[in-house]
Each structure stands twice: as structure tokens, then as C-alpha cells.
PDB file of C-alpha atoms in Angstrom:
ATOM      1  CA  MET A   1       0.230   0.157   0.072  1.00 69.00           C
ATOM      2  CA  SER A   2       1.538   3.469  -1.032  1.00 83.00           C
ATOM      3  CA  THR A   3       1.608   6.398   1.213  1.00 90.00           C
ATOM      4  CA  SER A   4      -1.141   8.246  -0.821  1.00 90.00           C
ATOM      5  CA  ALA A   5      -3.506   5.297  -0.916  1.00 89.00           C
ATOM      6  CA  LEU A   6      -3.042   5.282   3.145  1.00 91.00           C
ATOM      7  CA  LEU A   7      -3.629   8.962   3.433  1.00 93.00           C
ATOM      8  CA  LEU A   8      -6.727   8.890   0.913  1.00 93.00           C
ATOM      9  CA  SER A   9      -7.908   6.036   2.930  1.00 93.00           C
ATOM     10  CA  VAL A  10      -7.680   8.117   6.295  1.00 94.00           C
ATOM     11  CA  LEU A  11      -9.187  10.803   4.536  1.00 95.00           C
ATOM     12  CA  PHE A  12     -12.407   9.082   3.153  1.00 95.00           C
ATOM     13  CA  GLY A  13     -13.003   6.961   6.190  1.00 95.00           C
ATOM     14  CA  ALA A  14     -13.013  10.472   8.128  1.00 96.00           C
ATOM     15  CA  ILE A  15     -15.627  11.707   5.791  1.00 96.00           C
ATOM     16  CA  GLY A  16     -17.482   8.339   5.957  1.00 96.00           C
ATOM     17  CA  SER A  17     -17.450   8.580   9.929  1.00 97.00           C
ATOM     18  CA  GLY A  18     -19.223  12.050   9.246  1.00 96.00           C
ATOM     19  CA  TYR A  19     -21.842  11.006   7.083  1.00 96.00           C
ATOM     20  CA  PHE A  20     -22.387   7.824   9.005  1.00 97.00           C
ATOM     21  CA  LEU A  21     -23.058   9.745  12.532  1.00 97.00           C
ATOM     22  CA  TYR A  22     -24.915  12.324  10.730  1.00 95.00           C
ATOM     23  CA  GLY A  23     -27.360   9.576   8.773  1.00 95.00           C
ATOM     24  CA  ARG A  24     -27.765   7.952  12.343  1.00 96.00           C
ATOM     25  CA  LYS A  25     -28.616  10.839  14.140  1.00 96.00           C
ATOM     26  CA  GLN A  26     -31.132  12.234  11.517  1.00 94.00           C
ATOM     27  CA  GLN A  27     -32.097   8.846  10.872  1.00 93.00           C
ATOM     28  CA  ALA A  28     -31.541   9.496   7.099  1.00 93.00           C
ATOM     29  CA  VAL A  29     -30.810   6.172   4.866  1.00 94.00           C
ATOM     30  CA  VAL A  30     -28.690   7.843   2.092  1.00 95.00           C
ATOM     31  CA  PRO A  31     -26.221   9.409   4.048  1.00 95.00           C
ATOM     32  CA  LEU A  32     -25.764   6.601   6.454  1.00 96.00           C
ATOM     33  CA  LEU A  33     -25.235   3.831   3.730  1.00 96.00           C
ATOM     34  CA  CYS A  34     -22.905   6.085   1.813  1.00 96.00           C
ATOM     35  CA  GLY A  35     -20.807   6.473   5.144  1.00 96.00           C
ATOM     36  CA  LEU A  36     -20.897   3.116   5.359  1.00 97.00           C
ATOM     37  CA  VAL A  37     -19.374   2.553   1.912  1.00 97.00           C
ATOM     38  CA  LEU A  38     -16.645   5.394   2.335  1.00 96.00           C
ATOM     39  CA  ILE A  39     -15.580   3.428   5.428  1.00 96.00           C
ATOM     40  CA  VAL A  40     -15.052  -0.024   4.049  1.00 96.00           C
ATOM     41  CA  MET A  41     -14.014   1.114   0.373  1.00 94.00           C
ATOM     42  CA  PRO A  42     -10.488   1.615   1.293  1.00 91.00           C
ATOM     43  CA  TYR A  43     -10.081  -1.983   2.142  1.00 92.00           C
ATOM     44  CA  PHE A  44     -11.253  -3.284  -1.117  1.00 93.00           C
ATOM     45  CA  ILE A  45      -9.542  -0.487  -3.666  1.00 91.00           C
ATOM     46  CA  PRO A  46      -5.536  -0.482  -3.550  1.00 86.00           C
ATOM     47  CA  ASN A  47      -5.283   1.703  -6.455  1.00 90.00           C
ATOM     48  CA  ALA A  48      -4.783   5.616  -5.285  1.00 91.00           C
ATOM     49  CA  ALA A  49      -6.466   7.029  -8.592  1.00 93.00           C
ATOM     50  CA  LEU A  50      -9.568   4.756  -8.502  1.00 94.00           C
ATOM     51  CA  LEU A  51      -9.968   5.502  -4.908  1.00 94.00           C
ATOM     52  CA  VAL A  52     -10.449   9.013  -5.390  1.00 95.00           C
ATOM     53  CA  VAL A  53     -12.611   8.549  -8.226  1.00 96.00           C
ATOM     54  CA  ALA A  54     -14.944   6.426  -6.136  1.00 96.00           C
ATOM     55  CA  GLY A  55     -14.467   8.193  -2.917  1.00 95.00           C
ATOM     56  CA  VAL A  56     -15.496  11.721  -4.809  1.00 96.00           C
ATOM     57  CA  ALA A  57     -18.627   9.702  -6.381  1.00 96.00           C
ATOM     58  CA  VAL A  58     -20.003   8.103  -3.214  1.00 96.00           C
ATOM     59  CA  SER A  59     -19.138  11.285  -1.401  1.00 95.00           C
ATOM     60  CA  ALA A  60     -21.552  13.500  -3.777  1.00 95.00           C
ATOM     61  CA  ILE A  61     -24.469  11.093  -3.607  1.00 95.00           C
ATOM     62  CA  PRO A  62     -25.779  12.525  -0.615  1.00 92.00           C
ATOM     63  CA  TYR A  63     -25.840  16.122  -2.044  1.00 92.00           C
ATOM     64  CA  PHE A  64     -27.413  15.058  -5.243  1.00 92.00           C
ATOM     65  CA  TYR A  65     -30.050  12.365  -3.930  1.00 88.00           C
ATOM     66  CA  ARG A  66     -32.041  13.205  -0.986  1.00 74.00           C
ATOM     67  CA  ILE A  67     -34.680  11.531   0.361  1.00 68.00           C
TER      68      ILE A  67
END
């Protein structure tokens, strides 16, 4: 695992934790699920560039899709 992938994993994990806590507190499904995906996603994507693309895409979902 490269240094950039490790730092990106920490960054997207922190964003995912924020989404997860917000979704749990507000009882909103979309941020909750996106938070879980962002927390778990770095374990399955070792490539830093692909991690950035997937992380930004998942991070943007709660902004564009609101229930």
C-alpha cells in the first residue's frame, strides 16, 4: 500500500464517519449507507487514483440524492 493510498483511506474514512454519524442521528438512510461505503471502500480498492474517483462519487451522492 502506497503512502497516498493510505492517506486517502484515512481521508475518506473520516468523511464516511461523518456521514455515518449524521445519517444515524438524523435517521436518514442515504448518508448512513454512503458513510458505510466510504468507511469500507478503502479496504477493497488499492489503487489511489481509483480510490479518489470512487470516493468523490460516493461522497457526492448525498448532496444530489435527497429523500
